[in-house]
Amino acid sequence: MLDLDPPFRGLVQPDGYPRLEDLGLIGDGATAALVGLDGTVHWLCVPEFDSPPVFGSLLDRERGGSFGLTARELVDARQRYETDTGVLITELRTRSGLLRISDALVLRAGADLSDDVPGGRSELVRSAVVVDGSVAVDLELRPRGDAEVRPALDGVEVLIADRPDLRLHLRADRPLTGLRSHFDLQQGEHLDVVLSWGRFRRHHRFDAAEMLRATSQSWRQWMGRFQYAGPQEQLVRRSAITLKMCDHWTSGSLVAAPTSSLPAPIGGPRNWDYRYVWIRDAAFSVFALRRIGFDSEADAFLGWVLDAFERSRHPRIMYTIDGGLVPDEVEDAELEGYRRSAPVRWGNGAADQRQHDVYGEVLDCAYQWVRGGGRIEPALWSSLAGLADAAETAWRQPDQGIWEVRSEGRVFTYSTALCQVALDRAAVLADRYALPGPVARWRAAADRLRDMILDRAWNEEAKTLSEHLDGGDSLDASLLALPLRRVVPVDHPKMVATTEAVAQRLSAGNGLLYRYLHEQSPDGIAGDEGAFLLCSFWLVDNLAGQGRLDEAEELYASLCDRASPLGLLPEQIDPTTNGFIGNFPQAFSHIGVIAGAVTLARARATRRA
């Protein structure tokens, strides 16, 4: 649960690894880092989200690399954020004193986070001060791979053998003894450290306090646009900042998560690289961001989607942050994986899958773009109209679906529904904005697909829509998204019955939902998985729309209570331990926090009216 003034707690490191619940996120719109409760940076890819990790001890505590600023004889610790910022505060309590560390991927002075320009300085600032007593402090920079160390002004320069493009510069306001240094600090004494990987500033005086102050000011200026009052406001605020730290500010894209290969569950092979941009995330994230005041981020992501679609000339389900092709999936045999959960993977093999929902995702983005005041040029519209034409027949072909199964394809209900969305949005765009196209045909085809879903996917005996269009009795939780995409009304009797069936049959207990049941819906991957948080947030939306507002509010509160003390959420929850699993933090989960809050606030206001 988010706690603005958390208690100190002891370190728990199962199998020698930090719990995901004990990691804090910092970011600068180009990359992000994860900082442990003990003051160790366990994850940082530079210069960007999808670059190789310089610090990857999250995936191998011995060989992955880390950046430690830790206290000897540590008793307990706590973390919190400076209010409405991306500046992380870690307090380490020892037998002899208290050390406070302020960490940030710092921003340029006066950086406007709503502008599509770089905001970061390519610098990680770590500022430590002894608040009470005396503390023995260890500083250790241990990048992944063989490193050559050279003396440099105020510090050292680090060259990594397999990263000839990268030069690290470590500086401090106290003399360093190479990559490992020890300091005995007394109350009031500071240790300021900065790690640079962009333009070197070795001859520039660095002022850690001023860089942190400027960074906090830019974050708070951006949060001045926040517009929301209702349930879980503090968590919604933190979710907005978390999404912003998963946002690539220059391009406008949004990575699914800043990490790769965090397993779901522990010990299993379901380890994927999420440092890329999924088209389907756009519509959900834009919906959420617009409703809490962040129109420029919504517009930037929509523009990015349309640009990527134009450049690739056909829709792809995911892209790199700059709109390029996602690398082929490879396994890294050198790393043992988080808590020995091999394999570690880079790239993503699902990038070339057939997933028909992408037709609807792109057309829905175009629709939202125009509704927000954007224009569609004739060449782009010609391509978009071609997508609608393709969607009219594509639904008949099996695909891998929204959950990217690696088994034989099926005709998924959700994929068919998003083909309906493509046709519906194309018809609306052409009709409302006088764009050329067979409006009547598209509209008729959209109506036929909606009717077909309600007819062919319906299983009368099971009283539910099926995950496949053949009307079987297997379920997947993406059915809960049909009302969100305006395919089936939320209060339609068959949608009400489907909501109840999903809540009962896919329940993982205590409000958690599985995406599907592996014994009924084989996906071609060994092992089971945890409960997928976004699905439970979709359930909140359905319950609220069906007049079950008290149940929706209770479920939403229970989901928000699962956030870490810093207000961060993973992709999945292990129902047996309630621990975090999967890539972290997960943008989709924080989108669910925001969208659910807005839905409940509006529903409560309507009930009072």
Coordinates of C-alpha atoms in Angstrom, one line a residue:
M1 CA 0.0 0.0 0.0
L2 CA 1.2 3.5 -0.8
D3 CA 2.6 5.1 2.3
L4 CA 3.8 8.7 2.2
D5 CA 5.6 8.2 5.5
P6 CA 6.5 4.6 5.6
P7 CA 8.0 2.8 8.6
F8 CA 11.5 1.4 8.6
R9 CA 11.6 -2.3 7.7
G10 CA 14.3 -5.0 7.5
L11 CA 15.7 -6.1 4.2
V12 CA 14.3 -9.3 2.7
Q13 CA 16.3 -10.8 -0.1
P14 CA 15.0 -14.2 -1.2
D15 CA 17.7 -16.1 -3.0
G16 CA 19.9 -13.1 -2.6
Y17 CA 17.7 -10.8 -4.8
P18 CA 15.7 -7.8 -3.7
R19 CA 11.9 -8.2 -3.7
L20 CA 10.3 -6.2 -6.4
E21 CA 8.2 -4.6 -3.7
D22 CA 11.4 -3.1 -2.3
L23 CA 12.5 -1.3 -5.5
G24 CA 12.1 2.4 -6.3
L25 CA 11.9 3.8 -9.9
I26 CA 13.6 6.9 -11.1
G27 CA 13.6 8.2 -14.7
D28 CA 14.4 11.0 -17.0
G29 CA 12.3 10.4 -20.2
A30 CA 15.1 8.4 -21.9
T31 CA 15.7 5.6 -19.5
A32 CA 14.9 4.5 -15.9
A33 CA 16.7 2.9 -13.0
L34 CA 15.5 0.7 -10.1
V35 CA 17.0 1.4 -6.7
G36 CA 16.9 -1.1 -3.9
L37 CA 16.0 -0.6 -0.3
D38 CA 19.6 -1.0 0.6
G39 CA 20.7 1.9 -1.7
T40 CA 21.9 -0.3 -4.6
V41 CA 21.0 0.5 -8.2
H42 CA 20.0 -2.9 -9.5
W43 CA 18.9 -1.9 -13.0
L44 CA 19.8 0.8 -15.5
C45 CA 20.0 0.7 -19.3
V46 CA 21.9 3.5 -21.0
P47 CA 21.5 5.6 -22.9
E48 CA 17.9 4.5 -23.5
F49 CA 15.3 2.1 -22.2
D50 CA 16.1 -0.6 -24.7
S51 CA 19.9 -0.3 -24.6
P52 CA 21.9 -3.1 -22.9
P53 CA 21.9 -2.8 -19.1
V54 CA 25.0 -1.2 -17.5
F55 CA 23.6 -2.4 -14.1
G56 CA 21.6 -5.6 -14.3
S57 CA 22.1 -7.3 -10.9
L58 CA 18.3 -7.7 -10.9
L59 CA 19.0 -10.5 -13.4
D60 CA 22.2 -11.8 -12.0
R61 CA 23.5 -10.7 -8.6
E62 CA 27.1 -11.7 -9.5
R63 CA 27.6 -10.9 -13.2
G64 CA 24.8 -8.4 -13.9
G65 CA 26.5 -5.3 -12.5
S66 CA 25.3 -2.8 -9.9
F67 CA 25.9 0.7 -8.4
G68 CA 26.0 0.5 -4.6
L69 CA 25.8 3.4 -2.1
T70 CA 25.2 1.4 1.0
A71 CA 25.8 1.6 4.8
R72 CA 27.7 -1.0 6.8
E73 CA 25.9 -2.7 9.7
L74 CA 22.5 -1.9 8.2
V75 CA 19.6 -2.6 10.5
D76 CA 16.6 -1.4 8.5
A77 CA 15.6 1.1 5.8
R78 CA 12.7 2.8 4.1
Q79 CA 12.0 4.6 0.9
R80 CA 9.7 7.4 -0.2
Y81 CA 9.4 10.0 -3.0
E82 CA 9.7 13.7 -2.7
T83 CA 6.1 14.8 -3.1
D84 CA 5.0 14.9 -6.7
T85 CA 8.4 14.2 -8.1
G86 CA 10.7 11.5 -9.5
V87 CA 13.3 12.1 -6.7
L88 CA 13.6 9.0 -4.5
I89 CA 14.6 9.2 -0.9
T90 CA 16.2 6.1 0.8
E91 CA 17.0 6.2 4.5
L92 CA 19.4 3.6 5.9
R93 CA 19.5 3.0 9.6
T94 CA 22.5 1.4 11.2
R95 CA 23.6 0.7 14.7
S96 CA 25.4 4.0 14.9
G97 CA 23.4 6.5 12.8
L98 CA 21.0 7.3 9.9
L99 CA 22.0 8.0 6.3
R100 CA 19.6 9.6 3.8
I101 CA 20.2 9.2 0.1
S102 CA 18.5 11.3 -2.6
D103 CA 18.5 9.6 -6.0
A104 CA 17.4 11.0 -9.4
L105 CA 18.1 10.7 -13.0
V106 CA 18.4 14.5 -13.1
L107 CA 16.7 16.9 -15.5
R108 CA 17.9 20.0 -17.2
A109 CA 17.2 23.2 -15.2
G110 CA 13.8 24.5 -16.3
A111 CA 12.9 21.4 -18.3
D112 CA 9.3 21.4 -19.5
L113 CA 8.2 17.8 -19.2
S114 CA 5.2 18.4 -21.5
D115 CA 7.4 19.4 -24.4
D116 CA 8.6 16.7 -26.9
V117 CA 12.3 17.4 -26.3
P118 CA 14.9 15.7 -24.2
G119 CA 14.6 16.6 -20.5
G120 CA 17.4 14.6 -19.0
R121 CA 21.1 15.3 -18.6
S122 CA 22.2 11.7 -19.0
E123 CA 23.3 11.8 -15.3
L124 CA 22.4 9.9 -12.2
V125 CA 22.9 11.9 -9.1
R126 CA 23.2 10.2 -5.7
S127 CA 23.4 12.6 -2.7
A128 CA 23.9 11.2 0.8
V129 CA 23.9 12.9 4.1
V130 CA 24.2 11.6 7.6
V131 CA 21.1 12.7 9.5
D132 CA 22.1 11.4 12.8
G133 CA 25.2 9.8 14.4
S134 CA 27.9 8.4 12.2
V135 CA 27.7 6.0 9.3
A136 CA 30.3 3.9 7.5
V137 CA 29.4 4.2 3.8
D138 CA 30.6 2.0 0.9
L139 CA 30.5 3.2 -2.7
E140 CA 30.9 0.6 -5.4
L141 CA 30.5 1.0 -9.2
R142 CA 30.4 -2.4 -10.8
P143 CA 29.2 -2.2 -14.5
R144 CA 28.3 -5.4 -16.4
G145 CA 31.2 -6.7 -18.4
D146 CA 34.9 -6.1 -18.4
A147 CA 35.8 -2.6 -17.5
E148 CA 38.9 -0.4 -17.9
V149 CA 39.2 2.3 -15.3
R150 CA 41.1 5.6 -15.9
P151 CA 41.7 8.5 -13.6
A152 CA 39.7 11.6 -14.4
L153 CA 39.1 15.0 -12.9
D154 CA 37.1 14.6 -9.6
G155 CA 36.8 10.9 -10.2
V156 CA 37.3 8.1 -12.7
E157 CA 36.4 7.2 -16.3
V158 CA 35.1 3.7 -17.1
L159 CA 35.3 2.0 -20.5
I160 CA 33.3 -1.2 -21.0
A161 CA 34.8 -3.7 -23.4
D162 CA 31.6 -4.7 -25.2
R163 CA 30.2 -1.2 -25.2
P164 CA 32.7 0.8 -27.2
D165 CA 29.9 3.4 -27.8
L166 CA 29.7 4.1 -24.0
R167 CA 32.0 6.0 -21.6
L168 CA 31.0 6.4 -18.0
H169 CA 32.3 9.2 -15.8
L170 CA 32.0 8.8 -12.1
R171 CA 32.6 12.0 -10.0
A172 CA 32.3 12.8 -6.3
D173 CA 32.8 15.7 -4.0
R174 CA 35.3 13.5 -2.0
P175 CA 38.3 11.6 -3.3
L176 CA 37.6 8.3 -5.0
T177 CA 39.8 5.2 -4.8
G178 CA 38.8 3.7 -8.1
L179 CA 35.5 1.9 -8.4
R180 CA 35.3 1.1 -4.7
S181 CA 35.6 3.7 -2.0
H182 CA 34.8 3.8 1.7
F183 CA 33.8 6.9 3.7
D184 CA 33.3 7.4 7.5
L185 CA 30.8 10.2 7.7
Q186 CA 29.6 12.1 10.7
Q187 CA 26.3 13.9 11.4
G188 CA 25.7 16.6 8.8
E189 CA 28.5 15.4 6.4
H190 CA 27.6 14.9 2.7
L191 CA 28.8 12.6 0.0
D192 CA 27.6 13.7 -3.5
V193 CA 28.2 11.4 -6.5
V194 CA 27.2 11.8 -10.1
L195 CA 27.5 9.2 -12.9
S196 CA 27.4 10.6 -16.4
W197 CA 27.2 8.7 -19.8
G198 CA 26.4 11.5 -22.2
R199 CA 28.3 14.7 -22.8
F200 CA 31.1 14.7 -20.2
R201 CA 31.2 17.6 -17.8
R202 CA 34.5 16.7 -16.2
H203 CA 35.6 20.4 -16.1
H204 CA 32.2 21.6 -14.9
R205 CA 31.5 22.1 -11.2
F206 CA 28.6 19.9 -10.2
D207 CA 26.2 20.9 -7.5
A208 CA 24.1 17.9 -6.5
A209 CA 21.7 19.9 -4.4
E210 CA 21.0 22.3 -7.2
M211 CA 20.5 19.5 -9.8
L212 CA 18.1 17.7 -7.5
R213 CA 16.2 21.0 -6.7
A214 CA 15.9 21.7 -10.4
T215 CA 14.7 18.2 -11.1
S216 CA 12.0 18.4 -8.4
Q217 CA 10.9 21.7 -9.7
S218 CA 10.4 20.4 -13.2
W219 CA 8.4 17.4 -11.9
R220 CA 6.2 19.6 -9.8
Q221 CA 5.6 22.0 -12.6
W222 CA 4.4 19.1 -14.8
M223 CA 2.2 17.8 -12.0
G224 CA 0.5 21.2 -11.9
R225 CA -1.6 20.0 -14.8
F226 CA -2.9 17.1 -12.8
Q227 CA -6.8 17.1 -12.7
Y228 CA -8.4 14.6 -10.6
A229 CA -10.2 14.4 -7.2
G230 CA -11.7 11.1 -6.0
P231 CA -10.8 7.7 -4.8
Q232 CA -7.1 7.0 -4.1
E233 CA -6.0 10.4 -5.3
Q234 CA -2.4 10.0 -4.0
L235 CA -2.0 6.7 -5.8
V236 CA -3.4 8.2 -9.0
R237 CA -0.9 11.0 -8.7
R238 CA 2.0 8.5 -8.2
S239 CA 0.7 6.4 -11.1
A240 CA 0.7 9.5 -13.4
I241 CA 4.4 10.1 -12.5
T242 CA 5.2 6.4 -13.0
L243 CA 3.7 6.4 -16.4
K244 CA 5.7 9.6 -17.2
M245 CA 8.8 7.7 -16.2
C246 CA 7.9 4.9 -18.7
D247 CA 7.4 7.6 -21.3
H248 CA 10.1 8.3 -23.9
W249 CA 9.7 12.1 -23.9
T250 CA 11.4 12.9 -27.2
S251 CA 9.4 10.4 -29.3
G252 CA 6.2 10.3 -27.3
S253 CA 6.2 6.5 -27.0
L254 CA 5.5 4.5 -23.8
V255 CA 7.4 1.3 -22.9
A256 CA 5.3 -1.5 -21.4
A257 CA 7.8 -1.7 -18.6
P258 CA 11.4 -0.5 -18.2
T259 CA 12.7 -4.1 -17.5
S260 CA 13.2 -7.4 -19.2
S261 CA 12.9 -11.0 -18.1
L262 CA 11.4 -10.6 -14.6
P263 CA 9.6 -13.9 -14.4
A264 CA 5.9 -14.7 -13.9
P265 CA 6.0 -16.8 -11.8
I266 CA 9.4 -17.2 -10.0
G267 CA 11.3 -20.2 -11.4
G268 CA 9.3 -20.3 -14.6
P269 CA 10.3 -19.6 -18.3
R270 CA 7.7 -16.8 -18.9
N271 CA 10.4 -14.2 -19.0
W272 CA 9.9 -11.5 -21.7
D273 CA 11.5 -8.2 -22.7
Y274 CA 9.0 -5.4 -22.2
R275 CA 11.2 -2.4 -23.0
Y276 CA 9.3 -1.8 -26.2
V277 CA 6.1 -0.1 -27.3
W278 CA 2.9 -2.0 -27.9
I279 CA 0.3 -0.3 -30.1
R280 CA -2.5 -1.7 -28.0
D281 CA -1.2 0.2 -25.0
A282 CA -1.8 3.5 -26.8
A283 CA -5.6 3.6 -26.7
F284 CA -5.8 2.6 -23.0
S285 CA -3.1 5.0 -21.9
V286 CA -4.4 7.9 -23.9
F287 CA -7.9 7.3 -22.4
A288 CA -6.4 7.4 -18.9
L289 CA -4.0 10.3 -19.4
R290 CA -6.6 12.6 -21.0
R291 CA -8.9 12.2 -18.1
I292 CA -6.4 13.4 -15.5
G293 CA -5.2 16.5 -17.5
F294 CA -2.3 15.2 -19.5
D295 CA -3.5 15.9 -23.0
S296 CA 0.0 16.6 -24.5
E297 CA 1.3 13.1 -23.5
A298 CA -1.9 11.6 -25.0
D299 CA -1.4 13.5 -28.2
A300 CA 2.3 12.7 -28.4
F301 CA 1.6 8.9 -28.0
L302 CA -1.2 9.1 -30.7
G303 CA 1.1 10.9 -33.0
W304 CA 3.9 8.4 -32.4
V305 CA 1.5 5.5 -33.3
L306 CA 0.5 7.1 -36.6
D307 CA 4.1 8.0 -37.5
A308 CA 5.2 4.4 -36.7
F309 CA 2.4 3.0 -38.8
E310 CA 3.2 5.2 -41.7
R311 CA 6.9 4.3 -41.6
S312 CA 6.4 0.6 -41.4
R313 CA 3.7 0.6 -44.1
H314 CA 1.8 -2.0 -42.4
P315 CA 0.6 -2.4 -38.8
R316 CA 2.9 -4.1 -36.3
I317 CA 1.9 -5.0 -32.8
M318 CA 5.0 -3.4 -31.2
Y319 CA 7.9 -1.2 -32.1
T320 CA 11.1 0.1 -30.6
I321 CA 10.9 3.5 -28.8
D322 CA 11.8 5.3 -32.1
G323 CA 9.3 3.3 -34.2
G324 CA 11.8 0.8 -35.6
L325 CA 11.7 -3.0 -35.7
V326 CA 11.9 -4.9 -32.4
P327 CA 15.1 -7.1 -32.4
D328 CA 14.8 -10.8 -32.7
E329 CA 14.4 -12.6 -29.4
V330 CA 17.6 -14.1 -28.0
E331 CA 18.5 -15.8 -24.8
D332 CA 21.4 -14.6 -22.6
A333 CA 23.1 -17.7 -21.3
E334 CA 25.5 -15.6 -19.2
L335 CA 22.9 -14.4 -16.7
E336 CA 21.1 -16.7 -14.3
G337 CA 17.9 -14.7 -14.2
Y338 CA 16.0 -13.0 -11.3
R339 CA 16.0 -15.5 -8.4
R340 CA 17.6 -18.1 -10.9
S341 CA 14.6 -17.9 -13.2
A342 CA 16.2 -18.6 -16.6
P343 CA 16.2 -17.7 -19.4
V344 CA 17.0 -14.0 -19.6
R345 CA 15.7 -12.7 -23.0
W346 CA 16.5 -9.6 -25.1
G347 CA 14.2 -8.7 -27.9
N348 CA 10.7 -10.1 -28.3
G349 CA 9.6 -13.0 -30.4
A350 CA 6.0 -11.9 -30.4
A351 CA 6.9 -8.8 -32.5
D352 CA 6.1 -10.7 -35.8
Q353 CA 3.0 -12.5 -34.6
R354 CA -0.3 -12.1 -36.3
Q355 CA -2.6 -10.2 -34.0
H356 CA -5.7 -8.8 -35.6
D357 CA -6.5 -6.4 -32.8
V358 CA -3.9 -4.1 -34.2
Y359 CA -6.3 -3.0 -36.9
G360 CA -8.7 -1.6 -34.3
E361 CA -5.9 -0.2 -32.2
V362 CA -4.5 1.9 -35.0
L363 CA -7.9 3.1 -36.2
D364 CA -9.0 3.9 -32.7
C365 CA -5.8 6.0 -32.2
A366 CA -6.5 7.8 -35.4
Y367 CA -10.1 8.5 -34.2
Q368 CA -8.8 9.8 -30.9
W369 CA -6.2 11.9 -32.7
V370 CA -8.8 13.7 -34.8
R371 CA -11.2 14.1 -31.9
G372 CA -8.4 15.9 -30.1
G373 CA -8.0 18.3 -32.9
G374 CA -5.4 16.5 -35.1
R375 CA -5.6 16.3 -38.9
I376 CA -5.1 13.2 -41.1
E377 CA -3.4 13.8 -44.4
P378 CA -4.7 12.1 -47.5
A379 CA -1.8 9.6 -47.8
L380 CA -2.3 8.5 -44.1
W381 CA -6.0 8.2 -44.6
S382 CA -5.5 6.0 -47.6
S383 CA -3.5 3.6 -45.5
L384 CA -6.0 3.8 -42.6
A385 CA -8.8 3.1 -45.0
G386 CA -6.8 0.1 -46.3
L387 CA -6.6 -1.2 -42.7
A388 CA -10.4 -1.0 -42.4
D389 CA -10.8 -3.0 -45.6
A390 CA -8.4 -5.6 -44.4
A391 CA -10.1 -5.9 -41.0
E392 CA -13.4 -6.7 -42.8
T393 CA -12.0 -10.2 -43.7
A394 CA -8.9 -10.6 -41.4
W395 CA -11.0 -11.7 -38.4
R396 CA -11.7 -15.0 -40.2
Q397 CA -8.0 -16.0 -40.0
P398 CA -6.6 -17.5 -36.7
D399 CA -4.1 -15.3 -34.8
Q400 CA -2.2 -15.3 -31.6
G401 CA -4.5 -12.9 -29.8
I402 CA -4.1 -10.1 -27.3
W403 CA -2.1 -12.4 -24.9
E404 CA 0.4 -13.4 -27.6
V405 CA 0.1 -17.1 -27.2
R406 CA 2.9 -19.2 -28.7
S407 CA 0.6 -22.0 -29.6
E408 CA -1.4 -22.6 -32.8
G409 CA -3.6 -19.6 -33.6
R410 CA -7.3 -19.4 -33.0
V411 CA -10.1 -17.0 -34.0
F412 CA -10.2 -15.0 -30.8
T413 CA -13.3 -13.1 -29.8
Y414 CA -11.2 -10.1 -28.7
S415 CA -9.4 -10.0 -32.1
T416 CA -12.7 -10.1 -33.9
A417 CA -14.0 -7.3 -31.7
L418 CA -11.1 -5.1 -32.5
C419 CA -11.7 -5.7 -36.2
Q420 CA -15.2 -4.4 -35.5
V421 CA -13.6 -1.4 -33.8
A422 CA -11.5 -0.7 -37.0
L423 CA -14.6 -0.7 -39.2
D424 CA -16.6 1.4 -36.8
R425 CA -13.9 4.0 -36.3
A426 CA -13.2 4.2 -40.1
A427 CA -16.9 4.7 -40.8
V428 CA -17.2 7.4 -38.1
L429 CA -14.1 9.2 -39.3
A430 CA -15.1 9.2 -43.0
D431 CA -18.7 10.3 -42.2
R432 CA -17.9 13.0 -39.6
Y433 CA -14.8 14.5 -41.3
A434 CA -15.8 14.1 -45.0
L435 CA -13.0 11.6 -45.7
P436 CA -13.4 9.3 -48.8
G437 CA -14.4 5.7 -48.2
P438 CA -17.3 3.2 -48.3
V439 CA -18.9 4.4 -45.1
A440 CA -22.1 2.4 -45.6
R441 CA -20.2 -0.8 -46.2
W442 CA -17.9 -0.3 -43.2
R443 CA -20.8 0.5 -40.9
A444 CA -22.7 -2.6 -42.1
A445 CA -19.7 -4.8 -41.6
A446 CA -19.1 -3.4 -38.1
D447 CA -22.7 -4.1 -37.2
R448 CA -22.5 -7.7 -38.6
L449 CA -19.3 -8.3 -36.5
R450 CA -20.9 -7.0 -33.3
D451 CA -24.0 -9.2 -33.9
M452 CA -21.7 -12.2 -34.8
I453 CA -19.8 -11.8 -31.5
L454 CA -23.0 -11.8 -29.5
D455 CA -24.3 -14.8 -31.4
R456 CA -21.4 -17.1 -32.3
A457 CA -19.2 -16.4 -29.2
W458 CA -22.1 -16.9 -26.9
N459 CA -22.3 -20.2 -25.1
E460 CA -25.8 -20.7 -23.8
E461 CA -25.0 -23.6 -21.5
A462 CA -22.1 -21.8 -19.8
K463 CA -24.0 -18.4 -20.0
T464 CA -21.0 -16.5 -21.2
L465 CA -19.2 -15.2 -24.2
S466 CA -16.3 -17.4 -25.1
E467 CA -12.7 -16.5 -25.7
H468 CA -13.0 -17.9 -29.2
L469 CA -15.6 -17.2 -31.8
D470 CA -16.7 -20.8 -32.0
G471 CA -18.8 -20.5 -28.9
G472 CA -16.9 -22.9 -26.7
D473 CA -16.9 -22.5 -23.0
S474 CA -13.3 -21.4 -22.4
L475 CA -12.8 -17.8 -21.2
D476 CA -10.2 -15.1 -21.2
A477 CA -10.3 -11.9 -19.3
S478 CA -9.9 -9.7 -22.4
L479 CA -13.7 -10.1 -22.8
L480 CA -14.0 -7.6 -20.0
A481 CA -12.5 -5.0 -22.4
L482 CA -15.3 -5.3 -24.9
P483 CA -17.4 -2.5 -23.2
L484 CA -14.2 -0.3 -22.9
R485 CA -13.7 -0.5 -26.6
R486 CA -17.5 0.2 -27.2
V487 CA -18.1 -3.1 -28.9
V488 CA -20.7 -4.5 -26.5
P489 CA -22.6 -2.2 -24.1
V490 CA -21.5 -2.8 -20.5
D491 CA -25.1 -3.5 -19.4
H492 CA -26.0 -5.8 -22.2
P493 CA -27.4 -9.0 -20.6
K494 CA -24.8 -11.2 -22.3
M495 CA -22.0 -8.8 -21.1
V496 CA -23.4 -8.9 -17.6
A497 CA -23.4 -12.7 -17.6
T498 CA -19.9 -12.8 -19.1
T499 CA -18.7 -10.4 -16.3
E500 CA -20.0 -12.8 -13.7
A501 CA -18.5 -15.8 -15.4
V502 CA -15.1 -14.3 -15.7
A503 CA -15.2 -13.1 -12.1
Q504 CA -16.1 -16.6 -10.9
R505 CA -14.2 -18.9 -13.2
L506 CA -11.0 -16.9 -13.7
S507 CA -10.7 -15.9 -10.0
A508 CA -7.4 -16.3 -8.3
G509 CA -8.9 -15.2 -5.0
N510 CA -9.2 -11.9 -3.2
G511 CA -10.3 -9.9 -6.3
L512 CA -7.4 -11.2 -8.5
L513 CA -8.0 -12.7 -12.0
Y514 CA -6.1 -15.0 -14.2
R515 CA -6.0 -14.0 -17.9
Y516 CA -7.1 -17.5 -18.8
L517 CA -6.8 -21.0 -17.4
H518 CA -3.9 -22.9 -19.0
E519 CA -5.5 -26.3 -18.8
Q520 CA -8.4 -25.0 -20.8
S521 CA -6.5 -22.6 -23.1
P522 CA -3.0 -23.9 -23.8
D523 CA -0.7 -21.2 -24.9
G524 CA 2.3 -23.1 -26.0
I525 CA 4.5 -22.1 -23.0
A526 CA 5.4 -24.4 -20.1
G527 CA 4.0 -23.7 -16.6
D528 CA 1.3 -21.5 -15.2
E529 CA 1.4 -17.8 -14.3
G530 CA 0.1 -15.4 -11.7
A531 CA -2.9 -13.1 -11.6
F532 CA -2.8 -10.2 -14.2
L533 CA -3.6 -7.0 -12.4
L534 CA -5.0 -5.1 -15.4
C535 CA -7.8 -7.7 -15.7
S536 CA -9.0 -6.9 -12.2
F537 CA -9.1 -3.2 -13.0
W538 CA -11.2 -4.0 -16.1
L539 CA -13.6 -5.9 -13.8
V540 CA -13.9 -2.7 -11.7
D541 CA -15.0 -0.8 -14.8
N542 CA -17.6 -3.5 -15.7
L543 CA -19.0 -3.7 -12.2
A544 CA -19.4 0.1 -12.0
G545 CA -21.1 0.2 -15.4
Q546 CA -23.5 -2.5 -14.4
G547 CA -24.7 -0.6 -11.3
R548 CA -22.7 -2.6 -8.8
L549 CA -20.8 0.4 -7.5
D550 CA -20.2 -0.7 -4.0
E551 CA -18.6 -3.9 -5.2
A552 CA -16.5 -2.0 -7.7
E553 CA -15.2 0.4 -5.1
E554 CA -14.4 -2.4 -2.7
L555 CA -12.5 -4.3 -5.4
Y556 CA -10.7 -1.2 -6.6
A557 CA -9.6 -0.4 -3.0
S558 CA -8.3 -3.9 -2.6
L559 CA -6.2 -3.7 -5.8
C560 CA -4.8 -0.3 -4.8
D561 CA -3.8 -1.8 -1.4
R562 CA -1.5 -4.1 -3.3
A563 CA 0.8 -1.3 -4.4
S564 CA 4.2 -1.1 -2.8
P565 CA 4.9 1.5 -0.2
L566 CA 6.2 3.7 -3.0
G567 CA 2.9 3.2 -4.9
L568 CA 4.3 1.0 -7.6
L569 CA 2.7 -2.1 -9.2
P570 CA 3.9 -5.1 -11.2
E571 CA 2.4 -6.9 -14.1
Q572 CA 1.2 -9.8 -12.0
I573 CA 0.6 -11.0 -8.4
D574 CA 1.5 -14.5 -7.2
P575 CA -1.8 -15.6 -5.6
T576 CA 0.0 -18.0 -3.3
T577 CA 2.4 -15.5 -1.8
N578 CA 0.8 -12.1 -2.8
G579 CA 4.3 -11.2 -4.0
F580 CA 5.0 -9.1 -7.1
I581 CA 6.0 -11.0 -10.3
G582 CA 6.6 -10.1 -13.9
N583 CA 8.2 -7.0 -15.3
F584 CA 8.1 -4.0 -13.0
P585 CA 6.7 -1.4 -12.8
Q586 CA 4.1 -2.3 -15.4
A587 CA 2.6 0.6 -17.3
F588 CA -0.7 -1.3 -17.9
S589 CA -1.3 -1.7 -14.1
H590 CA -0.9 2.0 -13.5
I591 CA -3.2 2.8 -16.4
G592 CA -5.7 0.5 -14.6
V593 CA -5.3 2.6 -11.4
I594 CA -6.0 5.8 -13.3
A595 CA -8.9 4.6 -15.5
G596 CA -10.6 2.8 -12.6
A597 CA -10.4 5.9 -10.4
V598 CA -11.9 8.1 -13.0
T599 CA -14.7 5.5 -13.7
L600 CA -15.6 5.3 -10.0
A601 CA -15.5 9.0 -9.4
R602 CA -17.8 9.6 -12.3
A603 CA -20.1 6.8 -11.3
R604 CA -20.3 8.1 -7.7
A605 CA -21.0 11.6 -9.0
T606 CA -23.8 10.3 -11.2
R607 CA -25.4 8.4 -8.3
R608 CA -25.4 11.5 -6.2
A609 CA -26.9 13.7 -8.9

